[in-house]
Coordinates of C-alpha atoms and ligand atoms in Angstrom, one line a residue:
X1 CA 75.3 64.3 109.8
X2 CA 77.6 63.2 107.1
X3 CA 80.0 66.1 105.9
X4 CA 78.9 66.9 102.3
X5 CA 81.5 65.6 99.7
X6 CA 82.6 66.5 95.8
X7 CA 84.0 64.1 93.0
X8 CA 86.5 65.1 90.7
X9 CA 86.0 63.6 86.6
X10 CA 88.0 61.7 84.5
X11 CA 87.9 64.0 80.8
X12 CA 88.8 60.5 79.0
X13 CA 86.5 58.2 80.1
X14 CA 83.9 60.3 81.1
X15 CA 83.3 59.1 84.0
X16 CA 83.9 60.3 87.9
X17 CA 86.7 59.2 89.7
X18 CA 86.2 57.0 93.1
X19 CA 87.3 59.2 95.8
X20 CA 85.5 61.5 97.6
X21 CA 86.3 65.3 99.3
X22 CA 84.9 66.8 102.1
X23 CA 83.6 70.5 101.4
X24 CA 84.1 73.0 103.8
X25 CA 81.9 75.4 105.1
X26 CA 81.7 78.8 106.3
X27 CA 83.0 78.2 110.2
X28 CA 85.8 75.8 108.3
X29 CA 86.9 79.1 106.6
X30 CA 87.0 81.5 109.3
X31 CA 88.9 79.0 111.1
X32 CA 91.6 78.7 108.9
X33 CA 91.3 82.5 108.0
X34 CA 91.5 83.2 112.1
X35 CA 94.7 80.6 112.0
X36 CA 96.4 82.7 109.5
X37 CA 96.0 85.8 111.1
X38 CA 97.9 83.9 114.3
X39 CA 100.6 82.0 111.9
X40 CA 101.1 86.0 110.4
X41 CA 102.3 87.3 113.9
X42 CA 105.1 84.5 113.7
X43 CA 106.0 83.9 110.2
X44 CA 106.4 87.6 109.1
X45 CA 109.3 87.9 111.2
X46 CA 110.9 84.9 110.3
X47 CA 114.5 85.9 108.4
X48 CA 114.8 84.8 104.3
X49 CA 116.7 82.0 105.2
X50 CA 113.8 80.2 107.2
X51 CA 111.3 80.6 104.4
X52 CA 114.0 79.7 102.1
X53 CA 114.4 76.6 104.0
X54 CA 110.7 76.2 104.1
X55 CA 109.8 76.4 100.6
X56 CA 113.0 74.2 99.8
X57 CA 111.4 71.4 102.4
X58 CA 107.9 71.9 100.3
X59 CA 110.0 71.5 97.1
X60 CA 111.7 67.9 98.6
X61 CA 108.1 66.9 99.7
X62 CA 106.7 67.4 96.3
X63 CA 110.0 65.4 95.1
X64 CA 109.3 62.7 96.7
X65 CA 105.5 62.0 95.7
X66 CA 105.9 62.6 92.2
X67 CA 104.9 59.0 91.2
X68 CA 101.5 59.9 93.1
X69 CA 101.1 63.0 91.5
X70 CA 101.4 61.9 88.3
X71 CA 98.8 58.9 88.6
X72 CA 96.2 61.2 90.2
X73 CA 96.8 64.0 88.2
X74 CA 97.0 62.3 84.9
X75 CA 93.2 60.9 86.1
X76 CA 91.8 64.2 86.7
X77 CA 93.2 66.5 83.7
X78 CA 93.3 64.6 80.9
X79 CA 96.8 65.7 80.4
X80 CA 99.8 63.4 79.3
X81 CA 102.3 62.1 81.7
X82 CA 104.9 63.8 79.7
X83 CA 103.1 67.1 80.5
X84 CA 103.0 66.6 84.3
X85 CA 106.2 65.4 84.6
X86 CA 107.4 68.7 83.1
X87 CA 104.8 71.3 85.2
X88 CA 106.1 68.3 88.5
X89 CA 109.5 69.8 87.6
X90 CA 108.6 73.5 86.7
X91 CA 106.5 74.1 90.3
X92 CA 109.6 72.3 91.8
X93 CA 111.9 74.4 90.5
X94 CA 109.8 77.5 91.0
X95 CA 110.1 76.5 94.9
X96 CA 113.5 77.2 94.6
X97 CA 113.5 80.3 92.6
X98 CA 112.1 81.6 95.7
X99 CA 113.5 80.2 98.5
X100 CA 116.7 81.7 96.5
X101 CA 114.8 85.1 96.7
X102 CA 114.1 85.0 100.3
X103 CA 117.5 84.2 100.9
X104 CA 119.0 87.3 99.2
X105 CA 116.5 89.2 100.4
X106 CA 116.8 91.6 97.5
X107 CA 113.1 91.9 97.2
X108 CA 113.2 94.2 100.2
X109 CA 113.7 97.0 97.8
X110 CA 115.6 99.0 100.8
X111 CA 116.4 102.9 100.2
X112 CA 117.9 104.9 102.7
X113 CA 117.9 108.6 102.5
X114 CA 120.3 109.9 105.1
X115 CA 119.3 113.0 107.1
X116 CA 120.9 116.9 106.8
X117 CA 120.8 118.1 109.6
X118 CA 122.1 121.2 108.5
X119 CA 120.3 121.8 105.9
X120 CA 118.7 125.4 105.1
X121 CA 116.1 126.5 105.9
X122 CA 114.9 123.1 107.6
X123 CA 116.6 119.9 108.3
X124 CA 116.5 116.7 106.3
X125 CA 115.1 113.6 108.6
X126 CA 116.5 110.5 108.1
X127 CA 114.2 108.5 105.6
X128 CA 113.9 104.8 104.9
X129 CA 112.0 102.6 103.2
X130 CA 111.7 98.7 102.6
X131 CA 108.7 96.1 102.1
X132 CA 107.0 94.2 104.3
X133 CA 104.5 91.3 104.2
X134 CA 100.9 92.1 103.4
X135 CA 99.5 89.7 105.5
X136 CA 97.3 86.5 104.5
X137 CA 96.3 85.9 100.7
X138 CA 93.5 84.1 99.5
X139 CA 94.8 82.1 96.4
X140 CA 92.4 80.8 93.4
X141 CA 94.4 78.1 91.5
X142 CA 94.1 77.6 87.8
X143 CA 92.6 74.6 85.7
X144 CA 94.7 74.5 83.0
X145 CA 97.9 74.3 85.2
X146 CA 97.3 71.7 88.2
X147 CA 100.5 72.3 89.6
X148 CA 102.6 75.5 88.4
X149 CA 99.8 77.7 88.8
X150 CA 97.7 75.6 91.4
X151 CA 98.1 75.1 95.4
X152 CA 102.1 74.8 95.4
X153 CA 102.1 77.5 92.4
X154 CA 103.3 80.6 91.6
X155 CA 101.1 82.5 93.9
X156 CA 101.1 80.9 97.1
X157 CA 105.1 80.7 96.2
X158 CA 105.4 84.5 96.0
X159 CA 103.1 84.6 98.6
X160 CA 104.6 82.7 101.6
X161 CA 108.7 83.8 100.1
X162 CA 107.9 87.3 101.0
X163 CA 106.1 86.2 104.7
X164 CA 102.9 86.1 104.3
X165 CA 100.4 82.8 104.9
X166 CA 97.7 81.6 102.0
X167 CA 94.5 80.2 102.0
X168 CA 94.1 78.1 98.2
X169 CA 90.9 77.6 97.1
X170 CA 91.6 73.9 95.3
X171 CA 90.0 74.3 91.6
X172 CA 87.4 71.6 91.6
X173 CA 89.1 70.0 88.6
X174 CA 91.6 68.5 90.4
X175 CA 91.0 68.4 93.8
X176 CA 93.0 64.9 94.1
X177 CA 96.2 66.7 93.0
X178 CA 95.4 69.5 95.3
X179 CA 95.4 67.2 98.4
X180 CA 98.5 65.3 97.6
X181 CA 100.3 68.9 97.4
X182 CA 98.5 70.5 100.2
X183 CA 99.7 67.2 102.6
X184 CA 103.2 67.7 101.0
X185 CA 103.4 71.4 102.6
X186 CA 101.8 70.3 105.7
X187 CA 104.8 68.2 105.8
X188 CA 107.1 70.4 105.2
X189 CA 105.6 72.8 107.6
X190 CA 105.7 70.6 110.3
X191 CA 109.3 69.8 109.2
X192 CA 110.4 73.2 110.0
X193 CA 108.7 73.7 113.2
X194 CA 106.2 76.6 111.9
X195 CA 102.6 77.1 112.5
X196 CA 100.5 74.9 110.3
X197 CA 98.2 78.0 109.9
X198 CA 100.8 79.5 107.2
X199 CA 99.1 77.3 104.7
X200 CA 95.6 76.1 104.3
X201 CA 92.8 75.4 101.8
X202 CA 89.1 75.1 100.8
X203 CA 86.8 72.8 99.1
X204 CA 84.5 74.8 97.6
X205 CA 81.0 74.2 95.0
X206 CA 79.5 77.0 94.2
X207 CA 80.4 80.4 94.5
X208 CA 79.3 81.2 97.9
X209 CA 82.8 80.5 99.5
X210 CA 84.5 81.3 97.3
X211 CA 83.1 84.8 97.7
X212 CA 83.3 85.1 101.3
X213 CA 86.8 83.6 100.6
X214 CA 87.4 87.6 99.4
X215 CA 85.0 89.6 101.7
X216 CA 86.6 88.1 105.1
X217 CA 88.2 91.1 106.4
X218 CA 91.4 88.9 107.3
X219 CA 92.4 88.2 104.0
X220 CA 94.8 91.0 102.7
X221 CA 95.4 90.4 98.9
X222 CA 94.2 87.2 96.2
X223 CA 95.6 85.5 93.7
X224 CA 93.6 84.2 91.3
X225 CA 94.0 82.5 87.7
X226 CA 91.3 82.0 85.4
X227 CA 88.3 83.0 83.3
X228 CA 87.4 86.7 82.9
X229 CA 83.9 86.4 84.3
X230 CA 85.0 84.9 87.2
X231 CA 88.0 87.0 88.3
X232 CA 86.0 90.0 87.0
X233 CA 83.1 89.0 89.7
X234 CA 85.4 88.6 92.3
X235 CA 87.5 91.7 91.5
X236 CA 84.0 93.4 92.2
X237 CA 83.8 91.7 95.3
X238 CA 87.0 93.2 96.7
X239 CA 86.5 96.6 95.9
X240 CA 83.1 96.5 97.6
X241 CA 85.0 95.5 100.5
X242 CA 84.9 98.1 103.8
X243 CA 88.5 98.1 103.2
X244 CA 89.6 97.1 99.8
X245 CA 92.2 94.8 99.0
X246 CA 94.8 94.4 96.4
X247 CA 93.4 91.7 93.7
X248 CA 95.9 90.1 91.3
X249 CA 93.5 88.4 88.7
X250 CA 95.2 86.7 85.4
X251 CA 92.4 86.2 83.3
X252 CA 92.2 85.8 79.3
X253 CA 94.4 86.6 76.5
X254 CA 94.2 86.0 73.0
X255 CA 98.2 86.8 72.4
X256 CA 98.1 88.4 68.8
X257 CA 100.9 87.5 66.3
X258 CA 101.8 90.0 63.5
X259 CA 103.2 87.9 60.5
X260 CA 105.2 90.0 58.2
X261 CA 106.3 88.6 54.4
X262 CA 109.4 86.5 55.3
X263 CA 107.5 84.8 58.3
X264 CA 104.7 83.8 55.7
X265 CA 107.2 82.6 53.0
X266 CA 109.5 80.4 55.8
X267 CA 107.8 76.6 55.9
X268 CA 109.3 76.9 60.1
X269 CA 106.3 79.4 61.0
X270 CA 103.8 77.2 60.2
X271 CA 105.2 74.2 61.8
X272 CA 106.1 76.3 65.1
X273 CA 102.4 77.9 65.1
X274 CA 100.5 74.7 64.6
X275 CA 102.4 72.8 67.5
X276 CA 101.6 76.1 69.6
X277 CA 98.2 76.4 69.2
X278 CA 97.5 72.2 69.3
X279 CA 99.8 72.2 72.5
X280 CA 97.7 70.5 75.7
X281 CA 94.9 70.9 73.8
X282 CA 95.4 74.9 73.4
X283 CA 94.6 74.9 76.9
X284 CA 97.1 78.4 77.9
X285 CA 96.6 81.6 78.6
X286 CA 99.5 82.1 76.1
X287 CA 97.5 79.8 73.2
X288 CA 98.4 82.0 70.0
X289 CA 94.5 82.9 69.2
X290 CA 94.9 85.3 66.9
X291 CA 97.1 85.9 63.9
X292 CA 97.5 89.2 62.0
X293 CA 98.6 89.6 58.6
X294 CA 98.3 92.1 55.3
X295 CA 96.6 90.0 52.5
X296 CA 98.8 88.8 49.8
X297 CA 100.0 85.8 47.6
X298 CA 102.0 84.7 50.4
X299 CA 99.3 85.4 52.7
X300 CA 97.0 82.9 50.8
X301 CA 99.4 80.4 50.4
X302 CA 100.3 80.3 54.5
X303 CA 96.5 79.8 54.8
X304 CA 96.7 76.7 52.5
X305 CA 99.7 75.7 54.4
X306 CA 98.2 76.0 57.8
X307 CA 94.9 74.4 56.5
X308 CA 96.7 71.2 56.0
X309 CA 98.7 71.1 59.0
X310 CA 95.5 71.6 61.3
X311 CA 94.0 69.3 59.3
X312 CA 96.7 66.4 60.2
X313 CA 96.5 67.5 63.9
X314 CA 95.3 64.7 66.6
X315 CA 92.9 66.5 69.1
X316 CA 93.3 66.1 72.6
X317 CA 90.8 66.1 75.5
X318 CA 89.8 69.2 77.6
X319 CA 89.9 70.1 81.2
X320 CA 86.5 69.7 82.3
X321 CA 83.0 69.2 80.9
X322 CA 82.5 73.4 81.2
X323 CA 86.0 74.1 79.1
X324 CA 85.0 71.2 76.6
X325 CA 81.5 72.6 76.4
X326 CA 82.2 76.2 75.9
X327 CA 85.0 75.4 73.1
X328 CA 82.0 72.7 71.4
X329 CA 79.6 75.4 71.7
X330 CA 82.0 78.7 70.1
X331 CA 83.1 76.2 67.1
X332 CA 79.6 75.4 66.0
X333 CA 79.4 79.4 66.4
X334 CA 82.1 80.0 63.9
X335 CA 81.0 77.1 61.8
X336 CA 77.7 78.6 61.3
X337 CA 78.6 82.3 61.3
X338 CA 79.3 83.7 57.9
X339 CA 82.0 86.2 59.0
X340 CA 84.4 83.5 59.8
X341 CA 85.7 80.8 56.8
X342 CA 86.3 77.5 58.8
X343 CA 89.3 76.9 57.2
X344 CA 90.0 72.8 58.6
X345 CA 90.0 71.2 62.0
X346 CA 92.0 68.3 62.7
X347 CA 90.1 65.0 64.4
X348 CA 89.3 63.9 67.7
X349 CA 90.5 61.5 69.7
X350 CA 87.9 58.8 71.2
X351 CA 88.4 59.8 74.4
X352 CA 85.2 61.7 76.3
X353 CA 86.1 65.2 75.8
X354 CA 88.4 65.3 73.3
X355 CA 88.2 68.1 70.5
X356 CA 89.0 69.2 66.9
X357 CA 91.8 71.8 66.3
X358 CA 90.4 74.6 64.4
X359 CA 91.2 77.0 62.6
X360 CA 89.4 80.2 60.9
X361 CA 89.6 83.0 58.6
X362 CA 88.3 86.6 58.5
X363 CA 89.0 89.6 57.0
X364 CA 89.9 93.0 58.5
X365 CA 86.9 94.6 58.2
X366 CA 84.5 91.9 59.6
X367 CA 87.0 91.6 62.2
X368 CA 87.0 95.2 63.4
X369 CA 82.6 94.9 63.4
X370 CA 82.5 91.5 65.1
X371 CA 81.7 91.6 68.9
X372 CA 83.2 88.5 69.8
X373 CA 86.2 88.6 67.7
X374 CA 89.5 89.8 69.7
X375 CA 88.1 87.2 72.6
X376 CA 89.4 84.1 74.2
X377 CA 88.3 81.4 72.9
X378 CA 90.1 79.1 75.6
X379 CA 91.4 75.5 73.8
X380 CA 93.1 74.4 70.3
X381 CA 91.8 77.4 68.3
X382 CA 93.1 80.1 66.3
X383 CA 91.9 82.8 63.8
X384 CA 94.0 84.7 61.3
X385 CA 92.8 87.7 60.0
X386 CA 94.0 89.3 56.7
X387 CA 94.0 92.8 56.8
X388 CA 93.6 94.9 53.5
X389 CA 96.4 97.3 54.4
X390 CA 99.0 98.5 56.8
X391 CA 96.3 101.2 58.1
X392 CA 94.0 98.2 58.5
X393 CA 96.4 96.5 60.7
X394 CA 96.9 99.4 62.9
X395 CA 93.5 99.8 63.3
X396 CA 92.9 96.5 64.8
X397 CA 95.6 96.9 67.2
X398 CA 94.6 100.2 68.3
X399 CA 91.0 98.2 69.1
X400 CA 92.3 95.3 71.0
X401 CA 91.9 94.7 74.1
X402 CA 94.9 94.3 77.0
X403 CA 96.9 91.0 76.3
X404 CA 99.6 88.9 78.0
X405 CA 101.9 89.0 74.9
X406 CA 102.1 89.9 71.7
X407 CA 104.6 88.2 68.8
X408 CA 106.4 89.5 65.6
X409 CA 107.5 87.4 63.4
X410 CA 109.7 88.4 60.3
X411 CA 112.8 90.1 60.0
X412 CA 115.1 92.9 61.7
X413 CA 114.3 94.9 58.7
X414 CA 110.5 94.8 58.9
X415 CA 110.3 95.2 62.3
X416 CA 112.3 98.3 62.0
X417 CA 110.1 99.0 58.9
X418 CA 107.2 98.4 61.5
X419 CA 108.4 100.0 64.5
X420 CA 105.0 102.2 65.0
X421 CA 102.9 98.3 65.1
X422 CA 105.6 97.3 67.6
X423 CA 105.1 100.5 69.8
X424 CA 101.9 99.9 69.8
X425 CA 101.4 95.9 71.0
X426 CA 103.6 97.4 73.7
X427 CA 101.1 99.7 75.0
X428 CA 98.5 96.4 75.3
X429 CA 100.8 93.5 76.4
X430 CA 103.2 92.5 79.4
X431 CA 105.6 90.4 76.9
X432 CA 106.4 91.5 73.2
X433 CA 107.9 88.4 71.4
X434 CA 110.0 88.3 68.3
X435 CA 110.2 85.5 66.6
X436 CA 108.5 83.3 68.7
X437 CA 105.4 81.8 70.5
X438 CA 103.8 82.9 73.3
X439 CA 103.5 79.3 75.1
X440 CA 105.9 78.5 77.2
X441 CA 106.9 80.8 79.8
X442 CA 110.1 80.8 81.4
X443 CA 110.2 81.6 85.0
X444 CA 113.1 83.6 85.9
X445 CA 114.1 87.4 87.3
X446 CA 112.8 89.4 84.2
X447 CA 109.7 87.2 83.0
X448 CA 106.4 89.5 83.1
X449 CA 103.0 87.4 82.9
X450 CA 101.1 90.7 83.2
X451 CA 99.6 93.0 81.0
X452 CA 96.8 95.5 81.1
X453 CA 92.5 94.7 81.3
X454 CA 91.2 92.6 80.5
X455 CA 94.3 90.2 80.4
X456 CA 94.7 90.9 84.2
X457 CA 93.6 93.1 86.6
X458 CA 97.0 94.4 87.9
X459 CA 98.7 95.5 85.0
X460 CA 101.4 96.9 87.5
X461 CA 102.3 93.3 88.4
X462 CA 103.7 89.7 87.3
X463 CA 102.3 86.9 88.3
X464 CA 105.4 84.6 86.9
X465 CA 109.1 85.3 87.6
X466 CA 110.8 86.8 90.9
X467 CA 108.7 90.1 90.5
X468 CA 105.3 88.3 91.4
X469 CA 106.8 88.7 95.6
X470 CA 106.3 92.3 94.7
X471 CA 102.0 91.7 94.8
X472 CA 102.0 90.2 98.4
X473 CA 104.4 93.3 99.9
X474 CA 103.6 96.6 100.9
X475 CA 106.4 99.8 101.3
X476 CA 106.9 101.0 104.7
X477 CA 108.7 104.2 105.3
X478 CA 110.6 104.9 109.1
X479 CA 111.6 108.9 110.1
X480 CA 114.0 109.3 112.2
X481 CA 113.9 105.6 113.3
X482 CA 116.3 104.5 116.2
X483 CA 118.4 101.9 114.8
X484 CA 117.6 99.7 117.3
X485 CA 113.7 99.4 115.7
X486 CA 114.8 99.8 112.3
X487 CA 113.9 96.2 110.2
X488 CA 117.3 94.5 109.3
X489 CA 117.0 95.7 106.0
X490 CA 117.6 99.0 106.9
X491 CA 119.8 99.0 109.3
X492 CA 123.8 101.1 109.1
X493 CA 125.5 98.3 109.1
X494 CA 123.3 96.1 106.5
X495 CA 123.4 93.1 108.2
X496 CA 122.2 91.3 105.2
X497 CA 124.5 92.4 102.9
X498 CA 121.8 93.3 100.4
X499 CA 122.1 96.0 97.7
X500 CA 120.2 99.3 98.7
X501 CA 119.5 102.4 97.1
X502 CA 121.7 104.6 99.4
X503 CA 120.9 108.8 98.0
X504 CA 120.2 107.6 95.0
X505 CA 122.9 105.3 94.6
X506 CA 122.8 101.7 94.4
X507 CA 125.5 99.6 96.9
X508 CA 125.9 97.4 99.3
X509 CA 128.0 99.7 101.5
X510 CA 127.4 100.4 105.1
X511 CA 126.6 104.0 106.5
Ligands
LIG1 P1 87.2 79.8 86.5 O1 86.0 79.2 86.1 O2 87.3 81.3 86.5 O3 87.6 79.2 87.9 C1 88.8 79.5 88.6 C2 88.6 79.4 90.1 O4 87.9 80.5 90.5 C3 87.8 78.2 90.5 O5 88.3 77.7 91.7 C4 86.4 78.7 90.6 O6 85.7 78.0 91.6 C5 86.7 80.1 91.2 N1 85.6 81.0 90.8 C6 85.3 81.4 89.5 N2 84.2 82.2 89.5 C7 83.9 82.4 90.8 C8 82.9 83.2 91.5 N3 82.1 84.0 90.8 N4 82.9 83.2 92.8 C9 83.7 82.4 93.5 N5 84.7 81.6 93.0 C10 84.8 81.6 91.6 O7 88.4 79.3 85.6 P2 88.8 77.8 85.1 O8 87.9 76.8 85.7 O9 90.2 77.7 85.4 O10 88.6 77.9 83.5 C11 87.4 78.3 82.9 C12 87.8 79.3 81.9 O11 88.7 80.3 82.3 C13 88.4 78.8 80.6 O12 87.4 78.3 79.7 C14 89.2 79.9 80.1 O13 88.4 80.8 79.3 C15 89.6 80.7 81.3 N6 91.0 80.4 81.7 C16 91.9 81.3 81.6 C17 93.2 81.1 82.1 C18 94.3 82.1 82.1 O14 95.4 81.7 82.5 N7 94.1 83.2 81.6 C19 93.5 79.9 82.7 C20 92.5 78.9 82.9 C21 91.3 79.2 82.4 P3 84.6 76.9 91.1 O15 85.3 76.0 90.2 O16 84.2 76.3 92.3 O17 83.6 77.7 90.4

């Protein structure tokens, strides 16, 4: 029998693309789950410095077929070669983030407690503590970002740079890009002389392997990026599991912006949040989708402002048929809806599913009533929402919902006029910008891409920057360990020179 095979679609012309990819089935999956579990035993004792040199050799493998990345990748997303070329750079880059990170080995998070023997009445044992690799991690990649957040993205980075293997299940949008990458760490696996079981992946349609994807009882954590009903189903999954697992799920935000007076007044904020929301066709988690302000004359005359802007903006063309659908259907919503004022939308390309830029009014009131209002609306959309007063404002912030980030924009002294607004966006969101939008998000050591429910489901966590190696790690603690049997991390001498909490005190000193 012929194996069953999926298409991916081209969002300009409508049409699907030539090649075809073979689904996999349920023995495929336990066969790659069983192959993890083997590649585990191996790869969570190789030193930093091996994974370093393995995620460096993916990063050169990706180098070098950037040419076919961008011509299969521009084909399935719709997005500009401009766009790719930056995420191409941006997942590259993010390889070597972490193979820097395995190097140093500072993730270990080592603390030694030495022991008293002497002390009264009982005697202090010897204490010490230091992360290990969970084991393997089932990894969902995103639409919206084919490459930073897809089979060579930031989870299966963090994953594999603290020791553990992954299992991607390719997003069905771009399964063209997927293979190309997957190949490219197959490579680089093979390069290094590891087991090829440290990374694999599924073709999945439907949810049905997905879901077993997260019940197998070899898969020790996931990863997944995308829409709250779908990491919120899976989430449900997991902790039905005999033994649940930890699930990292980044899911929808709609990244309020509070706009005090001087922001209104300054022609730059209009300008800045235009570009923001039309960006890739709005197609972030950190699209700005909501905007917060106190009525006024300068209130109304931003509105007129940002009115005309959306109304010059070029659409461009959505992800897939389902995101292009869903954004259709929740703008002839808010068309015909009398709580919202439409207040312009740009025009549409000719391409297949291509959009209008949008934007919408409300007021206070309606918005704290509204049931839908406060919710993703995922592409080139925003809604600002005048509030009668400062108590008004409040209000709504004490009623939204968890959020990636949250923006201020004004000045010093009205933020410090403020502060109480400020204290409480932090309480909802992982990133509290000033001054800025939320798109664009720099991956470094003190980036956080987190936030509480619904925006994600571990609000404990990052799943951008160094931090996101934290998720796929678990703390071990050894009493009275011989140092013989003690990890490297933890030994007198610290063999890898790495800064550890020694009673309480940071160094790198030996004992
Ligand atoms: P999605 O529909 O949640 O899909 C993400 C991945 O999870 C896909 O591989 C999908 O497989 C799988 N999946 C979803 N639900 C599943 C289930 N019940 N069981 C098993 N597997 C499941 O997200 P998307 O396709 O990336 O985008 C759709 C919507 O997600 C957007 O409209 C937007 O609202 C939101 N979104 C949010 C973010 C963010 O960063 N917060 C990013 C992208 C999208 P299949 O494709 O095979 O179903």
């Amino acid at each position: 029998m012929n194996p069953k095979t999926i298409k991916t679609f081209n969002p300009r012309t409508g049409d699907f693309l030539d090649q075809n990819y073979i689904l996999s089935n349920l023995n495929d999956l336990n066969e790659k789950v069983s192959d993890a579990q083997l590649a585990f035993m191996v790869y969570r004792n190789t030193s930093g410095n091996e994974r370093a040199i393995l995620l460096e050799t993916i990063a050169e493998e990706i180098e070098s077929v950037t040419e076919e990345i961008l011509a299969i990748t521009t084909l399935e997303t719709g997005l500009h070669a401009g766009r790719i070329q930056g995420e191409t750079v941006r997942t590259i880059g993010q390889l070597r983030l972490f193979a820097e990170v395995a190097r140093k080995e500072f993730w270990l998070d080592a603390v030694i407690d030495t022991a008293l023997p002497d002390r009264r009445p009982l005697p202090k044992s010897d204490i010490r503590k230091c992360l290990i690799p969970i084991g393997p991690v089932a990894v969902f990649g995103a639409s919206n970002f084919p490459l930073a957040f897809s089979t060579a993205g930031g989870d299966t980075v963090s994953a594999m740079a603290s020791g553990n293997p992954v299992i991607v299940k390719a997003h069905n949008s771009h399964l063209g890009t997927h293979e190309c990458i997957a190949a490219a760490i197959t490579r680089a696996l093979e390069r290094c002389n590891l087991p090829k079981g440290i990374f694999s992946s599924i073709i999945a349609k439907g949810n049905e392997l997905g879901a077993a994807l997260v019940q197998h009882p070899g898969i020790k954590a996931v990863g997944f990026t995308g829409s709250y009903s779908g990491g919120t189903v899976l989430l449900d999954l997991v902790s039905k599991r005999k033994d649940p697992i930890p699930f990292y799920g980044e899911m929808g935000s709609v990244n309020p912006i509070i706009l005090f007076t001087s922001a209104l007044k300054d022609p730059k904020t209009v300008s800045s949040l235009i570009s923001s929301i039309n960006l890739g066709a709005g197609q972030f988690c950190t699209n700005p989708g909501l905007i917060l302000t106190i009525d006024s004359e300068a209130t109304q005359s931003f509105c007129l402002r940002m009115t005309e802007a959306i109304e010059q903006c070029v659409g461009e063309v959505m992800l897939n048929k389902a995101i292009y659908d869903s954004y259709e259907a929740n703008m002839a919503e808010i068309s015909a809806e009398k709580s919202y004022t439409l207040l312009g939308q740009g025009t549409k390309v000719a391409d297949a599913l291509s959009v209008k830029p949008s934007l919408a009014l409300t007021s206070g009131k309606k918005f704290l009533t509204h049931p839908k209002m406060g919710k993703e609306i995922f592409g080139p959309f925003s809604l600002i929402v005048s509030c009668e007063n400062d108590n008004e404002l409040s209000e709504i912030l004490m009623k939204i919902e968890g959020q990636l980030t949250f923006s201020f924009m004004g000045q010093e002294k009205e933020f410090n006029e403020q502060a109480h607004l400020i204290a409480l966006a932090k309480e909802k969101a992982g990133r509290i910008i000033f001054n800025g939008v939320p798109t664009g998000v720099e991956v470094g050591y003190a980036m956080i891409h987190g936030g509480p429910f619904p925006a994600t489901t571990a609000p404990n966590s990052t799943s951008v920057g160094t931090d996101a190696i934290r998720r796929f790690a678990r703390p071990v603690c050894y009493q009275d360990a011989p140092q013989s049997l003690l990890p490297m991390a933890l030994k007198d001498n610290n063999p890898l020179e790495i800064f550890r909490k020694i009673n309480g005190k940071w160094c790198q000193d030996k004992i």
